XYZ file of C-alpha atoms in Angstrom:
425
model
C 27.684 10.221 -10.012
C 29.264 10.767 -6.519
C 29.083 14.764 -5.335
C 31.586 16.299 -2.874
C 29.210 18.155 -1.347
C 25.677 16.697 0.016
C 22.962 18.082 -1.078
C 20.043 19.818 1.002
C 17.349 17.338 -0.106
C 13.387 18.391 1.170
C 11.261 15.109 1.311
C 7.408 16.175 1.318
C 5.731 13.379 3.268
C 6.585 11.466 6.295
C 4.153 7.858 5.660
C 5.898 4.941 5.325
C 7.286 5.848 1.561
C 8.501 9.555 2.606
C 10.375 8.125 5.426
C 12.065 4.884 3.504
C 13.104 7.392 0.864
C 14.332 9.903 3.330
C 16.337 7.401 4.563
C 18.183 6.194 1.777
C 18.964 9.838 0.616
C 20.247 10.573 3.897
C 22.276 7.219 3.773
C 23.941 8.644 0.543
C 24.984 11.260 2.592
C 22.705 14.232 2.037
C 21.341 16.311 4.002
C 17.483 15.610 4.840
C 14.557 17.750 5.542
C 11.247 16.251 6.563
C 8.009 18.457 5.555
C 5.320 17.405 7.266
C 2.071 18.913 9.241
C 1.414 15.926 11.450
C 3.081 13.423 13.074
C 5.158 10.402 11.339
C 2.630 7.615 11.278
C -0.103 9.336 12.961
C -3.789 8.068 12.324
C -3.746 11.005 9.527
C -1.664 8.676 7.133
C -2.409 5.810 4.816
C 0.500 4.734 6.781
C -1.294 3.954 10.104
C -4.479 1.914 9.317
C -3.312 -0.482 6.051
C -3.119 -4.463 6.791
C 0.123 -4.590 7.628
C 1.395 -7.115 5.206
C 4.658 -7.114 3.436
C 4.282 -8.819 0.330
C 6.526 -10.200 -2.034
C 3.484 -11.369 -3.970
C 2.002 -7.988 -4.510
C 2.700 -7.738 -7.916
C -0.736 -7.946 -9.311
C -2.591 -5.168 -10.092
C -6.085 -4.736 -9.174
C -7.617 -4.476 -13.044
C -7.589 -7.661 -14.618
C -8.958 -8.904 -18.541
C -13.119 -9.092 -18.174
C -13.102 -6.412 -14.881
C -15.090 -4.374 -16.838
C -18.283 -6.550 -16.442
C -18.361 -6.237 -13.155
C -17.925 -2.628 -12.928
C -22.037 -2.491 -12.649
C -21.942 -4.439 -9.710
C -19.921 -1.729 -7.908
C -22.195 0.795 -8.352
C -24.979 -1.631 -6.875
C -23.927 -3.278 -4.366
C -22.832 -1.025 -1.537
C -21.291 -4.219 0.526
C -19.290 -5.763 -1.680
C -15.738 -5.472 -1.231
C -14.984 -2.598 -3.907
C -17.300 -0.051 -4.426
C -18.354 2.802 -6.350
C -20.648 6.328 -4.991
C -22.424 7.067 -7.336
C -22.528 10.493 -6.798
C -18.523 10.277 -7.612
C -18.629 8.229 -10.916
C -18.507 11.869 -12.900
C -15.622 12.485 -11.592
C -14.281 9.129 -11.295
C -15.525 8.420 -14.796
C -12.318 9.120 -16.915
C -9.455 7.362 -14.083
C -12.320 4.303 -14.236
C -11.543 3.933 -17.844
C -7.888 3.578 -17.538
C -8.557 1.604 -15.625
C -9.997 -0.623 -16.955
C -8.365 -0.239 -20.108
C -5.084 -1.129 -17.953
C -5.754 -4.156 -17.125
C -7.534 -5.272 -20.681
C -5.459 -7.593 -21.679
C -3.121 -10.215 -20.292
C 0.257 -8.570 -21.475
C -0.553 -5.521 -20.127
C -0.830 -6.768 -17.091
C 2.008 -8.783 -17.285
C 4.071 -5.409 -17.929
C 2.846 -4.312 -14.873
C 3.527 -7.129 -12.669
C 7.044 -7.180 -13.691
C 7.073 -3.430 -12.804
C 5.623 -4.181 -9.536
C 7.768 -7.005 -8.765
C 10.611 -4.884 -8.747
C 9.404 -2.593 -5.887
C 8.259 -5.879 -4.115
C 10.631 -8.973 -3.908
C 12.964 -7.587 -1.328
C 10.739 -6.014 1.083
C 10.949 -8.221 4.189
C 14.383 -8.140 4.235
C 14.701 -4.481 3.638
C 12.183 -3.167 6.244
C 13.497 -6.037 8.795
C 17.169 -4.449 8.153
C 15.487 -0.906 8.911
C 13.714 -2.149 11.816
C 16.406 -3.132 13.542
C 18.618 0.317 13.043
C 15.034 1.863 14.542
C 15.445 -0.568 17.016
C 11.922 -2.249 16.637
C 13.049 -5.461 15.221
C 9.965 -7.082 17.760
C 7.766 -5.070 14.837
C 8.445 -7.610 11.744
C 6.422 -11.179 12.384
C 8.584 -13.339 8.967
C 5.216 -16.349 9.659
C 3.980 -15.990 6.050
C 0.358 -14.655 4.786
C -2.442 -16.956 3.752
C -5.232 -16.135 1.236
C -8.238 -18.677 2.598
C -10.799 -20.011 -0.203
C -13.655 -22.226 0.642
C -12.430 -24.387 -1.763
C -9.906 -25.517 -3.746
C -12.461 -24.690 -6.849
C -12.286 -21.231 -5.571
C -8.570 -21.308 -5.864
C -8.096 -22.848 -9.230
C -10.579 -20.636 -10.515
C -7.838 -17.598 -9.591
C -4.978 -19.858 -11.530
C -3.580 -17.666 -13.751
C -2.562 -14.870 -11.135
C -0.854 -17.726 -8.700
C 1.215 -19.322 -11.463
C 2.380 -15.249 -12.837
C 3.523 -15.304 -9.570
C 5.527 -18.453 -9.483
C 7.228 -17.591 -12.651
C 8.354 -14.194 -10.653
C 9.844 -16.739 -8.095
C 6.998 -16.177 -5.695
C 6.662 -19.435 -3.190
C 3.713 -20.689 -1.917
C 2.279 -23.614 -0.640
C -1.094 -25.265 -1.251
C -3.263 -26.213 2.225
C -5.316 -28.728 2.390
C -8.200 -28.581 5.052
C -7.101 -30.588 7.140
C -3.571 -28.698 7.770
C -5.228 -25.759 7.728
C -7.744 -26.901 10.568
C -3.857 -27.467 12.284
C -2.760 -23.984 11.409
C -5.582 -22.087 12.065
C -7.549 -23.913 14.413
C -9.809 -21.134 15.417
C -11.093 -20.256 11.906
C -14.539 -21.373 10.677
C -14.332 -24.846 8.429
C -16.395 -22.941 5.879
C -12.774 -22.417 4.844
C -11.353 -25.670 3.170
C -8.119 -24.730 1.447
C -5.121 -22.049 1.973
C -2.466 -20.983 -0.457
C 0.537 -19.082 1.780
C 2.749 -16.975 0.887
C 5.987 -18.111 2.433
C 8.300 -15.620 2.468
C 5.651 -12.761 3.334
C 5.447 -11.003 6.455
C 3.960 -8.163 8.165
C 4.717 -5.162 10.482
C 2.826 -5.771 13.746
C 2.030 -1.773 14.101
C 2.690 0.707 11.501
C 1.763 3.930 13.146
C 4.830 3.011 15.766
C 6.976 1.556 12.957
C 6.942 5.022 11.439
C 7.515 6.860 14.138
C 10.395 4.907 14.971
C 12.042 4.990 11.380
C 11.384 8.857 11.683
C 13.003 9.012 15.148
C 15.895 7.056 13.773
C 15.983 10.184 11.263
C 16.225 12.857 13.239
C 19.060 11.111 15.202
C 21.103 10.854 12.710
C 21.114 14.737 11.437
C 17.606 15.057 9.841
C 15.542 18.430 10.199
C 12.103 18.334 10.936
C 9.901 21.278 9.415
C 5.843 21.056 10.870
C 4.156 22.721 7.780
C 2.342 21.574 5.005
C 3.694 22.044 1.515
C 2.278 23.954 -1.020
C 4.572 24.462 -4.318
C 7.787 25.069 -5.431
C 9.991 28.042 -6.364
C 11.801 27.137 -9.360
C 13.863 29.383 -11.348
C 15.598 29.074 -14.861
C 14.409 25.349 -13.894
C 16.185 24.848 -10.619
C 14.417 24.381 -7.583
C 15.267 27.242 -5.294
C 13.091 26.007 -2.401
C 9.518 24.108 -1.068
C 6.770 26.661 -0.198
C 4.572 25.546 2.607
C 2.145 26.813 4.597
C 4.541 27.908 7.092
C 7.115 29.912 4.821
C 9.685 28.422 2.432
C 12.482 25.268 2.639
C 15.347 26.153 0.851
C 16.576 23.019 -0.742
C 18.601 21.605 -3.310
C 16.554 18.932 -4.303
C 12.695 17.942 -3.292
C 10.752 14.582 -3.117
C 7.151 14.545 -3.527
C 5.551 11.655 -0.884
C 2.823 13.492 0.086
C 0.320 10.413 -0.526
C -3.045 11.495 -1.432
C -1.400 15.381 -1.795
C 0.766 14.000 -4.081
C -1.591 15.594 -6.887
C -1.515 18.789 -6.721
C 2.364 19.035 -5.875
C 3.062 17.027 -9.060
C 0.862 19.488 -11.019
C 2.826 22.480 -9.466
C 6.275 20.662 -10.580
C 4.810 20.440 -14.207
C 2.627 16.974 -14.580
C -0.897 15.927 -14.415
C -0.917 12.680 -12.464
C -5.106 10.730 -12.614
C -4.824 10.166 -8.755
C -7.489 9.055 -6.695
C -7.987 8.203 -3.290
C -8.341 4.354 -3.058
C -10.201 4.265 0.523
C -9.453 1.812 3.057
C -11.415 0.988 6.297
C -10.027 -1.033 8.959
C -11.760 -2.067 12.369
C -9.528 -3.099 15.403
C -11.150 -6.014 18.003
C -9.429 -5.220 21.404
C -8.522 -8.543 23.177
C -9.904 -10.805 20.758
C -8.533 -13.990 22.477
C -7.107 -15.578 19.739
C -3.303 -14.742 17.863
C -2.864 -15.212 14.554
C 0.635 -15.809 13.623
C -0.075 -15.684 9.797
C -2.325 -12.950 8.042
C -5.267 -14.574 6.211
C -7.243 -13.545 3.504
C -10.578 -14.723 3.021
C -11.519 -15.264 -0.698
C -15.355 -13.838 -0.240
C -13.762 -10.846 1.544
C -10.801 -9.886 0.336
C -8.822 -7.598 3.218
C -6.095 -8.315 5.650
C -6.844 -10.459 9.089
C -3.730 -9.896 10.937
C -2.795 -9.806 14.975
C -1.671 -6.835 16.200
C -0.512 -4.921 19.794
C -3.922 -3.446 20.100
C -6.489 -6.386 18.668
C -7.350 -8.571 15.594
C -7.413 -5.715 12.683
C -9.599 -6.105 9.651
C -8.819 -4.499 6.824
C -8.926 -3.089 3.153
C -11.573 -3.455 0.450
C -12.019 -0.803 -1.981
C -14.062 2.233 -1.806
C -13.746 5.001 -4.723
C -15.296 8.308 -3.574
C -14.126 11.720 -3.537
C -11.838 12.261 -0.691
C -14.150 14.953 1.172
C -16.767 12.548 1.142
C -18.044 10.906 5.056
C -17.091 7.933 5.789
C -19.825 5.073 5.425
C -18.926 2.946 8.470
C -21.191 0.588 7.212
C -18.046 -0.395 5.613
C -16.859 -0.953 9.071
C -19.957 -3.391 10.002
C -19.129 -5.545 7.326
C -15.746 -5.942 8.218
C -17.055 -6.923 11.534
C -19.221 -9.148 9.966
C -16.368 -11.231 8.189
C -14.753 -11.182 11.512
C -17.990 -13.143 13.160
C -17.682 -15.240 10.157
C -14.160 -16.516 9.913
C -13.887 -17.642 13.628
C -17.809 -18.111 15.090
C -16.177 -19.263 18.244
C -15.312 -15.621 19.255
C -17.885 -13.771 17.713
C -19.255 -12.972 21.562
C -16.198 -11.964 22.689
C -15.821 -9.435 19.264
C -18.905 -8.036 20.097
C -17.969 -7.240 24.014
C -15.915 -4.003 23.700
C -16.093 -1.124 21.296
C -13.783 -1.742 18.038
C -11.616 1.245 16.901
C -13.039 2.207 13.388
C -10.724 4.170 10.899
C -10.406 5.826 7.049
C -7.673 6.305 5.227
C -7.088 7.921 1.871
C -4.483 5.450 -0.685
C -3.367 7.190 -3.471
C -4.107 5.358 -6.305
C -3.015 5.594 -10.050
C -5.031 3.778 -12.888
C -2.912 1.531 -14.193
C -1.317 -0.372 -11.262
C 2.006 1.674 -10.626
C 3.344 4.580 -8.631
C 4.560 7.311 -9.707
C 8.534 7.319 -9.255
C 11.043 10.208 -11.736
C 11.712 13.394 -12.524
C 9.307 16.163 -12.607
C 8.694 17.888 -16.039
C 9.422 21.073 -14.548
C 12.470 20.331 -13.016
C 15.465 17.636 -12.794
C 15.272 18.723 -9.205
C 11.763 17.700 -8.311
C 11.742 13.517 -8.024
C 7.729 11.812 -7.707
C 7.476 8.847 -5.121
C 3.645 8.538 -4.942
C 1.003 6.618 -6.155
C 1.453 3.286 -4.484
C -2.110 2.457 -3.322
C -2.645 -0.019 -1.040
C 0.787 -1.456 -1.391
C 2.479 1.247 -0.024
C 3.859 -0.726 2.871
C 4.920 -3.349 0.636
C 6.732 -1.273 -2.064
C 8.419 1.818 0.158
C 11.710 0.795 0.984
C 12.791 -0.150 -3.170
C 10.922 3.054 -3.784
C 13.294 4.735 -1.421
C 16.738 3.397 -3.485
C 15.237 4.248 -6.606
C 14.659 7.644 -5.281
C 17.976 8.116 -3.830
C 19.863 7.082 -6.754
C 17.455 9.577 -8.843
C 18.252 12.503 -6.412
C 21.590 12.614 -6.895
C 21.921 11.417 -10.450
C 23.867 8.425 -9.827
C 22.651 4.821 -11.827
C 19.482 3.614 -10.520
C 18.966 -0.153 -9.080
C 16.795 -0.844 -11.620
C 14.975 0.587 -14.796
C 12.702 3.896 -13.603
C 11.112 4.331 -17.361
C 7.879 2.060 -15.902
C 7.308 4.571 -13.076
C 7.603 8.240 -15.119
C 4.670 9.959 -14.796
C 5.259 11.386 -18.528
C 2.948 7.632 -19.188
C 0.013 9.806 -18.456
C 0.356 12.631 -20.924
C 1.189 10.020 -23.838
């Protein structure tokens, strides 16, 4: 459905999803507002500290059949790569079901993946195209990601996920040692075998890569408002306007991207989302002395080893805890640790200058999928939130969807997946 007049649309959020669907509304020709206390892509946001991959691949979720035995684990072993407090498990107790029950069977998660794949196969090529209207194409390295095993055991043993993901139309390619050893000369030969992901990518620097998509907003007729939102004024089940913190945004039509926020905003527009904060570390090794022109993986530690402007990042793994919990930069150390690990040959040089530690808070549903419709309250009200840590990955499909769902014209492809309505079934 094509309007005459554009529509005064308020987007509540300004990571990496906000901004990708604040820029396809605006493309559509409606008039944006941006609410947002901080700055676009400031070290506030999910945004800022993920791994930097865009990932084609991403379709998986993280609950797979027979997680559930090793859910023990996770409350006892505070290094390994996801973790439970156990101080949080009461309150974490009823999302860690559906979890698990999410990801119980094989079809389930098949349902899923095809979800996901839709938010994911395009992704390169859309954030390169919006890179270079920012003007930051130099932000979008197209060298592929690698996931490194010690083995090729290792790698057979995670068959079933590789081959979903050739029947999406994933590529990859299998490495043997020795062109690995060719590729990544600097990494330890504990590693023996590679599967890359060739049509992956990354963006070199996030935190700038938002700021530039949010400049490129502004220039072209966006309005800024510094506040933080805090409901809705809806009447005879229109939305009449945002309230934030600062007074209200009269608006036509409002987007809820406010990440780990996202909760209590979709409560106030009528639905009870299980949301979580999925938290990420990442450490930063200034001047590392090597470049690596394709993110790795490492199968025993399972985040994101990617080059950027300021240093070799580490990052990911999975902590569940309460999102006013401390950090536990131990979580930090063994990141570092992995980095000593993977390339021995520069662990002195990691250990020469202080590394830039950093939290962030993904917002997480249970069952593998963001949270993309209508509001129950209101038509008016659209969800984009929910994406974990594939936010990066996912935000610029997200973005159509939600432009085509803002103004009521046919979406690009099926939103039913997506409604949070799933949760009060």
């Amino acid at each position: 459905m094509t309007r005459e007049a554009p529509l005064t649309v308020a987007v509540i959020g300004a990571g990496i999803v906000g901004l990708c669907a604040a820029l396809e509304v605006q493309r559509a020709g409606h008039r944006v507002v941006i609410v947002e206390p901080d700055e676009p892509g400031g070290r506030q946001a999910a945004s800022y500290g993920n791994g930097t991959w865009i990932n084609p691949a991403a379709i998986l979720p993280i609950s797979l059949p027979g997680l559930w035995r090793r859910v023990p684990g996770f409350l006892l072993d505070p290094t390994g790569p996801f973790v439970i407090r156990w101080r949080d498990l009461p309150r974490l107790a009823g999302w860690l079901l559906r979890f698990v029950a999410a990801g119980r069977n094989w079809a389930l998660v098949g349902a899923c993946a095809r979800g996901r794949y839709l938010l994911c196969k395009d992704t390169v090529d859309e954030h390169l195209a919006y890179a270079r209207e920012a003007g930051v194409p130099g932000l979008i390295r197209r060298d592929g990601l690698m996931y490194v095993y010690r083995g090729r055991d290792e790698f057979l043993a995670e068959r079933r996920v590789w081959d979903m993901r050739r029947d999406f139309g994933v590529r990859f390619s299998e490495i043997e040692a020795g062109e690995l050893r060719r590729l990544q000369p600097e990494l330890s030969t504990e590693y023996g075998f590679g599967a890359r992901l060739d049509d992956a990518g990354q963006i070199t620097d996030p935190g700038a890569y938002c700021g530039a998509l949010a400049r490129l907003l502004v220039a072209r007729g966006a309005r800024r408002v510094i506040a933080r939102a805090t409901g809705f004024d809806i009447a005879a089940g229109r939305l009449r306007a945002v309230r934030t913190d600062g007074g209200p945004v009269a608006c036509d039509r409002a987007v809820i991207a406010a990440g780990i926020g996202s909760a209590l905003l979709a409560c106030a527009a009528g639905d009870a989302v299980p949301l979580i904060s999925e938290r990420g570390y990442h450490v930063v090794i200034p001047d590392p002395g090597l470049d690596i022109a394709t993110g790795l993986m490492p199968s025993d530690g399972q985040m994101g080893v990617v080059s950027t402007p300021q240093g070799l990042r580490l990052a990911g793994q999975v902590e569940l805890a309460d999102v006013s919990a401390p950090p536990d930069w131990r979580r930090a150390e063994i990141l570092l640790g992995y980095a000593r690990k993977m390339f021995p040959g520069r662990a002195a040089r990691f250990d020469a200058k202080p590394v830039d530690r950093w939290l962030g808070h993904r917002p997480s549903t249970p069952d593998g999928l963001p949270c993309i419709g209508p509001a129950s309250a209101t038509p008016d009200i659209v969800h984009c939130f929910g994406h974990a840590h594939t936010g990066l990955t996912q935000a610029p499909a997200s973005g159509r969807l939600v432009a085509a769902l803002v103004a009521g014209d046919v979406p690009p492809f099926d939103p039913s997946p997506f409604s949070a309505t799933r949760f009060a079934r």
